Coordinates of C-alpha atoms in Angstrom, one line a residue:
M1 CA -9.5 20.1 36.7
D2 CA -8.6 18.7 33.4
E3 CA -6.0 21.2 32.2
L4 CA -5.3 18.8 29.6
N5 CA -8.8 19.5 27.4
Q6 CA -8.0 23.3 27.9
G7 CA -7.5 24.0 23.3
A8 CA -5.5 23.4 20.9
A9 CA -2.1 23.3 23.0
G10 CA -3.8 21.2 25.8
A11 CA -5.2 18.8 22.6
A12 CA -2.4 18.4 21.0
L13 CA 0.3 17.4 23.9
V14 CA -2.1 14.8 25.1
R15 CA -2.3 13.1 21.1
L16 CA 1.7 13.2 21.2
C17 CA 1.3 11.9 24.9
R18 CA -0.9 8.5 23.8
R19 CA 1.4 8.4 20.5
Y20 CA 4.3 7.9 22.5
G21 CA 3.1 5.6 25.5
I22 CA 1.6 7.7 28.0
D23 CA -1.6 7.6 29.3
P24 CA -2.6 11.2 29.9
S25 CA -5.4 10.2 33.0
Y26 CA -5.7 7.3 34.8
I27 CA -8.5 5.5 37.8
D28 CA -6.7 5.1 40.9
A29 CA -8.0 2.4 43.4
F30 CA -11.2 4.7 44.6
K31 CA -12.0 4.7 40.8
I32 CA -11.4 8.4 40.6
E33 CA -10.0 9.9 37.5
Q34 CA -6.7 11.2 38.3
Y35 CA -5.2 13.5 35.3
A36 CA -1.5 14.3 34.8
T37 CA -1.0 18.0 34.9
P38 CA 1.3 19.3 31.0
E39 CA 4.5 19.8 33.6
S40 CA 4.3 16.4 34.8
L41 CA 4.1 15.3 30.9
A42 CA 6.4 17.8 29.4
A43 CA 8.4 16.4 31.8
L44 CA 8.2 12.7 31.5
L45 CA 8.4 13.4 26.8
A46 CA 11.8 14.9 27.8
E47 CA 12.9 11.6 29.5
L48 CA 12.3 10.1 25.8
D49 CA 13.7 12.6 24.3
V50 CA 10.1 13.7 22.7
P51 CA 10.0 18.1 22.8
A52 CA 6.8 19.0 24.3
D53 CA 5.6 22.1 22.1
A54 CA 2.8 21.7 20.7
A55 CA 4.0 21.9 17.0
S56 CA 5.7 18.7 17.3
V57 CA 2.4 17.3 16.8
E58 CA 2.5 17.7 13.6
A59 CA 6.0 17.4 12.8
L60 CA 5.7 13.6 12.9
A61 CA 6.0 11.5 10.1
E62 CA 5.7 7.5 10.6
G63 CA 8.8 7.5 8.3
T64 CA 9.9 4.4 6.1
A65 CA 11.5 2.2 8.6
I66 CA 10.3 -1.3 9.2
P67 CA 8.1 -1.7 12.5
P68 CA 10.9 -2.7 15.0
V69 CA 9.1 -6.2 16.2
Q70 CA 6.8 -7.6 15.4
V71 CA 5.2 -11.5 17.4
V72 CA 3.9 -13.7 15.9
P73 CA 2.5 -18.3 16.6
A74 CA 4.5 -20.4 16.2
D75 CA 4.6 -22.6 13.6
M76 CA 1.9 -21.3 11.7
P77 CA 2.1 -21.7 8.5
D78 CA 1.4 -17.6 7.2
W79 CA 1.1 -14.5 8.8
R80 CA 1.5 -11.0 8.0
V81 CA 3.9 -7.5 8.6
A82 CA 2.2 -4.1 8.7
L83 CA 3.7 -1.4 6.3
P84 CA 5.0 1.6 7.8
G85 CA 2.5 4.7 6.3
A86 CA 4.6 6.3 4.2
G87 CA 7.8 4.2 1.4
A88 CA 6.9 0.6 0.4
Q89 CA 4.1 1.9 -1.3
A90 CA 4.8 0.5 -5.2
E91 CA 1.9 -2.2 -6.6
G92 CA 4.5 -4.6 -7.4
P93 CA 6.0 -7.2 -5.0
L94 CA 8.1 -7.0 -2.7
H95 CA 11.4 -8.6 -1.8
W96 CA 11.3 -9.8 2.0
R97 CA 15.2 -12.0 3.3
L98 CA 14.3 -13.6 6.7
R99 CA 17.0 -15.1 8.9
D100 CA 17.4 -17.7 12.0
E101 CA 19.9 -17.3 14.8
A102 CA 21.1 -20.4 13.7
G103 CA 22.3 -17.7 10.3
R104 CA 20.1 -19.8 8.1
T105 CA 18.2 -16.9 5.0
Q106 CA 14.8 -18.1 3.1
E107 CA 13.4 -15.0 0.5
G108 CA 11.2 -15.0 -1.5
D109 CA 8.7 -11.6 -3.1
A110 CA 5.2 -11.3 -2.0
R111 CA 2.7 -8.3 -2.9
P112 CA 1.4 -6.1 -0.1
Q113 CA -2.8 -6.3 0.3
P114 CA -5.0 -3.6 2.5
A115 CA -5.1 -3.8 6.2
P116 CA -8.4 -4.9 7.4
G117 CA -8.6 -1.3 9.5
G118 CA -6.2 0.8 6.8
G119 CA -3.3 0.9 5.4
R120 CA -1.2 -3.0 4.0
V121 CA 0.3 -5.3 4.9
L122 CA 2.8 -8.3 3.7
Q123 CA 1.5 -11.5 3.9
L124 CA 4.3 -13.6 4.9
A125 CA 4.4 -17.9 3.9
P126 CA 7.3 -19.5 5.6
A127 CA 6.5 -21.1 9.0
L128 CA 9.4 -19.8 12.0
A129 CA 10.2 -22.0 14.8
T130 CA 9.8 -21.2 18.6
G131 CA 12.3 -18.2 18.9
Y132 CA 14.0 -14.7 16.9
H133 CA 14.4 -14.8 13.3
W134 CA 15.4 -11.2 11.1
L135 CA 12.9 -9.4 8.4
Q136 CA 14.1 -7.2 6.0
V137 CA 11.6 -5.4 3.7
D138 CA 13.9 -4.0 0.4
G139 CA 12.8 -0.3 0.4
L140 CA 11.9 -0.5 4.1
E141 CA 14.9 0.8 6.5
G142 CA 16.0 -1.2 9.2
E143 CA 15.4 -4.6 10.4
M144 CA 12.2 -6.9 12.0
L145 CA 12.7 -9.2 15.3
V146 CA 10.0 -11.4 15.0
V147 CA 9.2 -13.4 17.6
A148 CA 7.7 -17.0 17.4
S149 CA 6.2 -17.1 20.4
P150 CA 5.2 -20.8 21.8
G151 CA 2.0 -18.9 23.2
R152 CA 2.6 -19.6 26.6
C153 CA 5.2 -20.2 29.2
Y154 CA 6.7 -23.9 30.1
R155 CA 5.3 -25.8 32.1
P156 CA 7.1 -28.2 34.3
P157 CA 5.6 -31.7 34.6
A158 CA 4.9 -31.1 38.7
V159 CA 2.1 -28.7 37.7
Q160 CA 1.0 -30.4 35.3
D161 CA -2.5 -31.1 35.0
G162 CA -4.0 -29.2 38.0
G163 CA -0.3 -30.8 40.0
R164 CA 0.8 -28.8 42.8
V165 CA 4.2 -28.4 44.5
W166 CA 5.1 -26.1 48.2
G167 CA 8.2 -25.8 49.8
P168 CA 9.4 -22.5 51.8
A169 CA 10.1 -18.6 50.2
I170 CA 12.7 -17.7 52.0
Q171 CA 15.2 -14.6 52.5
L172 CA 18.9 -16.1 52.0
Y173 CA 20.9 -13.3 54.3
A174 CA 18.4 -14.5 56.9
L175 CA 19.4 -17.8 57.4
R176 CA 21.8 -18.3 59.9
S177 CA 24.1 -21.4 60.8
P178 CA 26.9 -22.5 63.3
R179 CA 28.7 -22.4 60.0
N180 CA 28.3 -19.0 57.6
W181 CA 30.0 -16.7 58.3
G182 CA 27.3 -14.0 59.6
M183 CA 24.5 -13.9 56.8
G184 CA 23.6 -17.2 54.8
D185 CA 25.0 -18.1 51.9
F186 CA 24.9 -20.9 49.1
G187 CA 26.6 -24.1 52.2
D188 CA 23.3 -22.8 53.5
L189 CA 21.3 -23.1 50.7
E190 CA 22.9 -26.7 49.6
A191 CA 21.7 -27.4 53.0
L192 CA 18.0 -26.5 53.4
I193 CA 17.7 -27.8 50.0
A194 CA 18.4 -31.0 51.4
S195 CA 17.2 -30.9 54.9
M196 CA 13.5 -29.3 52.9
A197 CA 13.4 -32.4 50.0
E198 CA 13.2 -34.9 52.7
Q199 CA 10.0 -33.6 53.5
G200 CA 8.7 -33.9 50.2
A201 CA 9.0 -30.4 49.1
D202 CA 8.9 -29.6 45.4
V203 CA 10.6 -25.7 45.4
V204 CA 12.4 -23.2 47.4
G205 CA 11.7 -19.5 47.2
L206 CA 14.2 -16.6 47.4
N207 CA 14.9 -12.9 47.4
P208 CA 16.7 -11.2 44.0
L209 CA 19.9 -13.1 43.9
H210 CA 21.2 -9.9 42.0
A211 CA 24.9 -8.2 42.8
L212 CA 24.4 -5.0 45.5
F213 CA 27.6 -2.8 45.7
P214 CA 30.6 -4.3 47.2
T215 CA 31.7 -0.5 47.9
D216 CA 28.9 0.3 50.1
P217 CA 27.7 -3.0 51.8
R218 CA 24.6 -1.7 54.1
R219 CA 23.2 -0.5 50.1
A220 CA 21.5 -4.5 50.8
S221 CA 18.1 -4.0 49.8
P222 CA 17.8 -7.2 47.1
Y223 CA 15.4 -4.8 45.1
S224 CA 17.6 -1.6 44.1
P225 CA 20.1 -3.8 43.1
S226 CA 23.2 -2.6 41.1
S227 CA 22.6 -5.0 38.3
R228 CA 19.6 -8.2 37.3
Q229 CA 21.7 -9.7 35.3
W230 CA 25.1 -10.6 38.0
I231 CA 24.6 -12.5 41.2
N232 CA 25.9 -10.6 45.0
V233 CA 29.3 -12.0 46.0
M234 CA 28.1 -11.6 50.0
Y235 CA 26.8 -15.2 49.4
I236 CA 30.5 -17.2 48.2
D237 CA 30.3 -19.3 50.7
V238 CA 34.1 -19.5 50.9
E239 CA 35.2 -22.2 52.8
A240 CA 33.3 -24.4 49.9
V241 CA 35.7 -22.7 46.9
E242 CA 37.6 -24.6 45.7
E243 CA 41.0 -22.9 46.1
F244 CA 40.9 -22.9 50.1
A245 CA 41.6 -26.4 50.9
G246 CA 44.3 -25.4 49.0
C247 CA 45.6 -21.9 49.7
E248 CA 47.4 -22.7 53.3
A249 CA 47.6 -18.9 53.4
A250 CA 44.3 -17.8 53.6
R251 CA 43.1 -22.0 55.4
E252 CA 45.7 -20.2 58.2
H253 CA 44.4 -16.5 58.0
V254 CA 40.7 -18.3 58.9
A255 CA 42.0 -20.0 61.3
S256 CA 43.3 -17.9 63.2
P257 CA 42.1 -16.6 67.0
G258 CA 41.4 -13.2 66.1
F259 CA 39.2 -14.1 62.6
Q260 CA 37.7 -16.6 64.6
A261 CA 36.3 -14.3 67.0
R262 CA 35.3 -11.3 64.4
L263 CA 33.4 -14.4 62.6
A264 CA 31.7 -15.5 66.0
G265 CA 30.6 -12.0 66.8
V266 CA 29.1 -10.9 63.0
R267 CA 27.0 -14.4 63.6
A268 CA 25.8 -13.3 67.2
E269 CA 23.8 -10.0 66.0
P270 CA 20.5 -9.7 66.1
L271 CA 20.7 -8.5 62.4
V272 CA 23.1 -9.5 59.6
D273 CA 26.7 -6.8 59.8
Y274 CA 26.8 -6.3 55.6
A275 CA 29.6 -4.4 57.1
G276 CA 30.9 -6.8 58.8
V277 CA 30.6 -9.9 56.5
A278 CA 32.0 -7.9 53.6
E279 CA 35.6 -7.6 55.0
A280 CA 35.5 -10.8 56.2
K281 CA 34.6 -12.1 53.1
S282 CA 36.9 -9.7 50.7
E283 CA 40.5 -10.3 53.2
V284 CA 39.7 -14.3 52.5
M285 CA 38.2 -13.4 48.9
E286 CA 41.7 -11.2 46.8
M287 CA 44.0 -14.2 48.6
L288 CA 41.6 -17.4 47.1
F289 CA 42.3 -15.6 43.7
E290 CA 45.9 -14.6 44.3
H291 CA 46.7 -18.7 44.8
F292 CA 43.9 -19.2 41.8
R293 CA 45.9 -17.1 39.7
A294 CA 49.1 -18.4 40.9
Q295 CA 48.3 -22.1 40.2
H296 CA 46.0 -22.3 37.0
L297 CA 46.8 -19.1 35.1
T298 CA 49.2 -17.8 32.5
A299 CA 49.6 -14.6 31.2
G300 CA 49.0 -16.1 28.1
G301 CA 45.9 -18.6 29.4
A302 CA 44.6 -21.5 31.2
V303 CA 47.0 -24.5 32.9
D304 CA 44.7 -26.6 33.6
A305 CA 41.6 -28.1 33.1
R306 CA 39.4 -25.6 36.4
G307 CA 41.3 -22.2 34.7
G308 CA 40.3 -22.8 31.4
C309 CA 36.7 -23.6 33.3
F310 CA 37.3 -19.5 34.5
L311 CA 38.1 -18.5 31.3
A312 CA 35.3 -20.3 29.2
F313 CA 33.2 -18.8 31.5
V314 CA 34.4 -15.2 31.1
A315 CA 34.6 -16.1 27.4
A316 CA 30.4 -17.6 27.0
H317 CA 29.7 -14.1 28.6
G318 CA 31.8 -11.6 27.1
E319 CA 31.5 -8.1 27.7
A320 CA 28.3 -8.7 29.3
L321 CA 30.9 -9.8 31.9
R322 CA 34.1 -7.4 31.2
R323 CA 31.7 -4.0 31.4
H324 CA 30.1 -5.5 35.0
A325 CA 33.2 -6.0 36.3
I326 CA 35.4 -3.4 35.1
F327 CA 32.6 -0.8 36.7
E328 CA 33.4 -3.0 39.6
A329 CA 36.9 -1.7 39.4
L330 CA 35.5 1.2 39.0
Q331 CA 33.2 1.9 41.6
A332 CA 35.8 0.5 44.0
H333 CA 38.7 2.2 43.1
F334 CA 36.7 5.9 43.3
A335 CA 35.5 4.7 46.2
A336 CA 38.5 4.6 47.8
A337 CA 39.0 7.8 47.4
D338 CA 35.8 9.0 48.4
P339 CA 33.8 7.1 50.8
G340 CA 31.1 9.0 49.6
C341 CA 30.6 7.9 46.2
W342 CA 27.4 7.0 45.5
G343 CA 27.9 5.4 42.4
W344 CA 28.5 6.3 38.0
P345 CA 26.9 9.6 38.2
V346 CA 29.1 10.9 39.5
W347 CA 32.2 9.0 39.2
P348 CA 35.1 11.7 37.0
E349 CA 32.8 12.7 33.9
A350 CA 35.3 11.5 31.3
Y351 CA 34.3 7.9 33.1
R352 CA 30.5 7.9 32.7
D353 CA 30.1 6.0 29.1
A354 CA 30.7 2.5 29.6
D355 CA 32.9 3.1 25.6
A356 CA 34.9 6.1 26.9
P357 CA 38.5 5.8 25.2
E358 CA 39.5 6.6 29.2
V359 CA 37.4 3.6 30.9
Q360 CA 39.3 1.3 28.3
T361 CA 42.5 2.5 29.2
F362 CA 41.8 2.2 32.9
A363 CA 40.7 -1.4 32.2
T364 CA 43.8 -2.2 30.1
Q365 CA 45.6 -0.6 33.3
N366 CA 44.2 -1.8 35.7
A367 CA 43.5 -5.8 33.9
K368 CA 43.7 -8.3 37.4
R369 CA 41.5 -6.1 39.5
V370 CA 38.7 -7.1 36.3
Q371 CA 39.4 -10.1 36.2
Y372 CA 39.3 -10.7 40.0
H373 CA 35.2 -9.2 39.8
Q374 CA 35.0 -11.9 36.6
Y375 CA 36.6 -14.1 39.0
L376 CA 33.7 -13.7 41.9
Q377 CA 30.9 -13.9 39.0
W378 CA 32.7 -17.4 37.9
V379 CA 32.3 -18.4 41.4
A380 CA 29.2 -17.0 42.5
D381 CA 27.9 -18.5 39.6
S382 CA 29.3 -21.8 39.9
Q383 CA 27.3 -22.1 43.7
L384 CA 24.2 -21.5 42.5
A385 CA 24.6 -23.9 39.8
R386 CA 25.4 -26.7 42.3
A387 CA 22.9 -25.5 45.4
S388 CA 20.4 -25.8 41.8
Q389 CA 21.9 -28.9 40.2
R390 CA 21.2 -30.3 44.1
C391 CA 17.3 -30.0 43.8
E392 CA 17.3 -31.6 40.3
A393 CA 19.2 -34.7 42.2
L394 CA 16.8 -35.4 45.0
G395 CA 13.6 -34.5 42.1
M396 CA 12.6 -31.3 43.4
G397 CA 10.5 -31.3 40.8
I398 CA 11.0 -27.3 40.6
G399 CA 14.0 -26.8 42.5
L400 CA 14.4 -22.8 42.6
Y401 CA 12.1 -19.7 42.7
L402 CA 14.3 -16.9 41.8
D403 CA 12.8 -13.2 41.9
L404 CA 13.4 -11.4 39.3
A405 CA 13.9 -7.3 40.5
V406 CA 11.4 -4.5 39.1
S407 CA 14.3 -2.2 38.1
A408 CA 18.2 -1.7 39.2
D409 CA 20.0 1.3 40.5
R410 CA 20.1 4.6 38.4
G411 CA 24.1 4.6 40.1
G412 CA 24.7 1.4 39.1
S413 CA 26.0 -1.1 36.6
D414 CA 23.2 -1.8 34.7
V415 CA 22.6 1.7 33.7
W416 CA 25.5 2.4 33.6
T417 CA 26.7 -0.4 30.7
A418 CA 22.9 0.2 28.6
Q419 CA 21.9 3.7 29.5
H420 CA 20.5 4.2 26.2
C421 CA 17.9 2.1 27.0
F422 CA 17.0 3.8 31.1
A423 CA 14.6 7.1 31.5
A424 CA 17.9 7.9 34.2
G425 CA 16.2 10.7 35.2
A426 CA 13.1 9.6 35.8
S427 CA 11.5 6.9 38.9
I428 CA 8.8 4.2 39.2
R429 CA 6.4 3.4 42.0
G430 CA 3.3 2.8 42.5
P431 CA 0.4 5.6 42.6
P432 CA -2.5 6.2 45.5
D433 CA -3.7 3.3 46.9
E434 CA -6.2 2.8 49.9
F435 CA -2.7 1.2 51.5
T436 CA -0.4 3.2 50.5
P437 CA -2.0 7.1 50.7
A438 CA 0.9 9.4 49.2
G439 CA 1.8 6.6 46.8
Q440 CA 5.2 4.5 47.0
N441 CA 8.9 5.7 45.3
W442 CA 10.6 3.2 44.4
G443 CA 13.1 5.5 43.4
L444 CA 14.6 3.2 40.1
P445 CA 14.3 4.4 36.8
P446 CA 12.2 2.4 33.9
L447 CA 13.4 0.7 30.9
R448 CA 12.3 2.7 28.5
P449 CA 9.9 1.5 26.2
D450 CA 11.0 2.8 22.7
R451 CA 14.5 2.2 23.3
L452 CA 13.7 -1.7 24.3
R453 CA 12.0 -2.4 20.9
E454 CA 14.7 0.1 18.6
N455 CA 17.5 -2.1 20.6
H456 CA 14.9 -6.0 19.6
Y457 CA 15.1 -6.3 23.7
A458 CA 18.4 -6.8 24.1
P459 CA 18.3 -5.9 27.3
F460 CA 15.1 -7.7 28.2
V461 CA 16.7 -10.6 26.9
Q462 CA 19.5 -11.0 28.4
M463 CA 18.0 -10.4 32.3
L464 CA 15.5 -13.2 32.2
R465 CA 18.8 -15.5 29.9
A466 CA 20.6 -14.6 33.6
N467 CA 18.3 -15.4 36.0
M468 CA 16.2 -18.4 34.0
R469 CA 19.6 -20.0 34.5
H470 CA 19.3 -21.9 37.0
A471 CA 15.8 -21.5 37.9
G472 CA 13.1 -24.2 38.3
A473 CA 10.8 -21.4 38.3
L474 CA 10.9 -17.1 38.1
R475 CA 9.1 -14.3 40.1
I476 CA 9.2 -10.8 38.2
D477 CA 8.9 -8.8 40.5
H478 CA 5.4 -6.6 40.0
A479 CA 4.8 -7.7 36.6
M480 CA 2.1 -5.6 35.4
G481 CA 5.2 -3.6 34.6
L482 CA 5.3 -5.7 31.6
M483 CA 2.6 -3.9 30.7
R484 CA 2.8 -0.5 32.0
L485 CA 4.7 1.1 34.6
F486 CA 3.9 4.7 37.0
W487 CA 6.9 7.1 36.2
I488 CA 7.6 10.4 38.4
P489 CA 8.8 13.0 36.4
P490 CA 12.1 14.4 37.7
G491 CA 12.3 16.6 41.4
R492 CA 9.0 15.9 41.6
S493 CA 6.0 14.0 44.1
P494 CA 4.9 10.4 44.7
R495 CA 1.7 11.9 43.5
E496 CA 2.5 12.7 40.3
G497 CA 3.5 11.0 36.9
A498 CA 1.5 9.1 34.5
Y499 CA 1.7 5.5 33.2
V500 CA 4.5 4.4 30.1
R501 CA 2.1 2.1 28.0
Y502 CA 4.8 -1.2 27.1
Q503 CA 3.8 -3.4 23.8
V504 CA 3.2 -6.2 26.5
E505 CA 3.0 -9.1 23.6
E506 CA 5.8 -8.7 22.5
M507 CA 7.4 -9.2 26.1
L508 CA 5.2 -11.7 27.1
A509 CA 6.6 -13.4 24.1
I510 CA 10.4 -13.4 24.7
V511 CA 9.0 -14.6 28.4
A512 CA 7.4 -17.6 27.1
V513 CA 10.5 -18.1 24.8
E514 CA 12.9 -18.1 27.0
S515 CA 11.0 -19.8 29.9
H516 CA 10.6 -22.8 26.8
R517 CA 14.4 -22.9 26.7
H518 CA 15.7 -22.9 29.9

């Protein structure tokens, strides 16, 4: 029964939901229109910090802020900016300023013009190069991100003009070899690349390589990661780390009969023994880190070129890497006291905010542990980069075909560091269909479309860059999620919920810009 059209309150709730991108109903796989309950819609509005009472609909004001994001075709000789309904309504010209990514600015005056469908627009003349630009208009609050889109993603020569490529799609952890430590690693990946290139393959497809949970290695799904920006350090080929050749203690430990017996045991398992692999790798990586610090770093900086490369990596990835490393150190700290500690929502309350003073104090007091996790990311990134370079050297037309998971675990690094951009109480899922009549609950929190726009899509851009950096192609899992995702309110079943819409034109434009850059 359609409960939403019952009276003024239901109609007001529908208007409020549509204003915030929540669809009150949808057509299911059986061609039947399904309606969300008022309770579900109110719960989803709460995830967007919107009160669901009827009076709030009438109280909403359009405001005087410039829209946060707009897409324009790159190199278009003139383009328009929609003005908000309030403010900036003077008849005279408005002064505008435009800044590009290099910090170059241009400015001028333009008179608002009536828009065809009502309202007013500002017509601007500067043609914009592909990329990001920031616009300010006198009399309007805020700054607009103007995405100058190339129109479509980059296509390598190998797939232009009807070109086709082939290659294997594999789960990296499932590769077996007599030399790995119980699961496929970046060394195995290099060997596979060489073998497939010999046979004429142009691409090697992989599962998501995202960072998981080192304190609980059995949480092994690559589609429920702690972070989509960082790498699963379990894929490190330990014996290929540069420090291994020079660290006598590590080599003796690995060569010992007891350790070799452990490696033989995990290799022989029919399924990956994640706990056994993690224990063996972390033991030796701790030793290699100590060796690295002693040989290549001083208290004040780098001793040699290798130390300098590490510090350059840390500087290049800045605060984002630092926060992930702090998360890893904190999670290890609290999990040591309580093995059931599954993520930041169950940490002591003072540590649940990444900007809290207690977090900064912990990072200062445990700087070495933070640096250890930065070191692991550096090693993993270096080995993945080497595999990508191997593809290029062997003439592969695409190279690595990486995979971007649909979201991140609510207890992990991404959500902790960017809580403001996630609807942390909601979960995304697939609605009921022929394959799953009860629907699917993926148990992952969605990104908030409103906060993405307010923050000029910074988390989305960072995530794309991290996953494109060493890829020839990128699969975006559940690509329809760029347009809409089915959200389940907290505590409700997979049959409840509603679709929440995203600004697909804006997200696709950003994907296209980043595609060309990489």
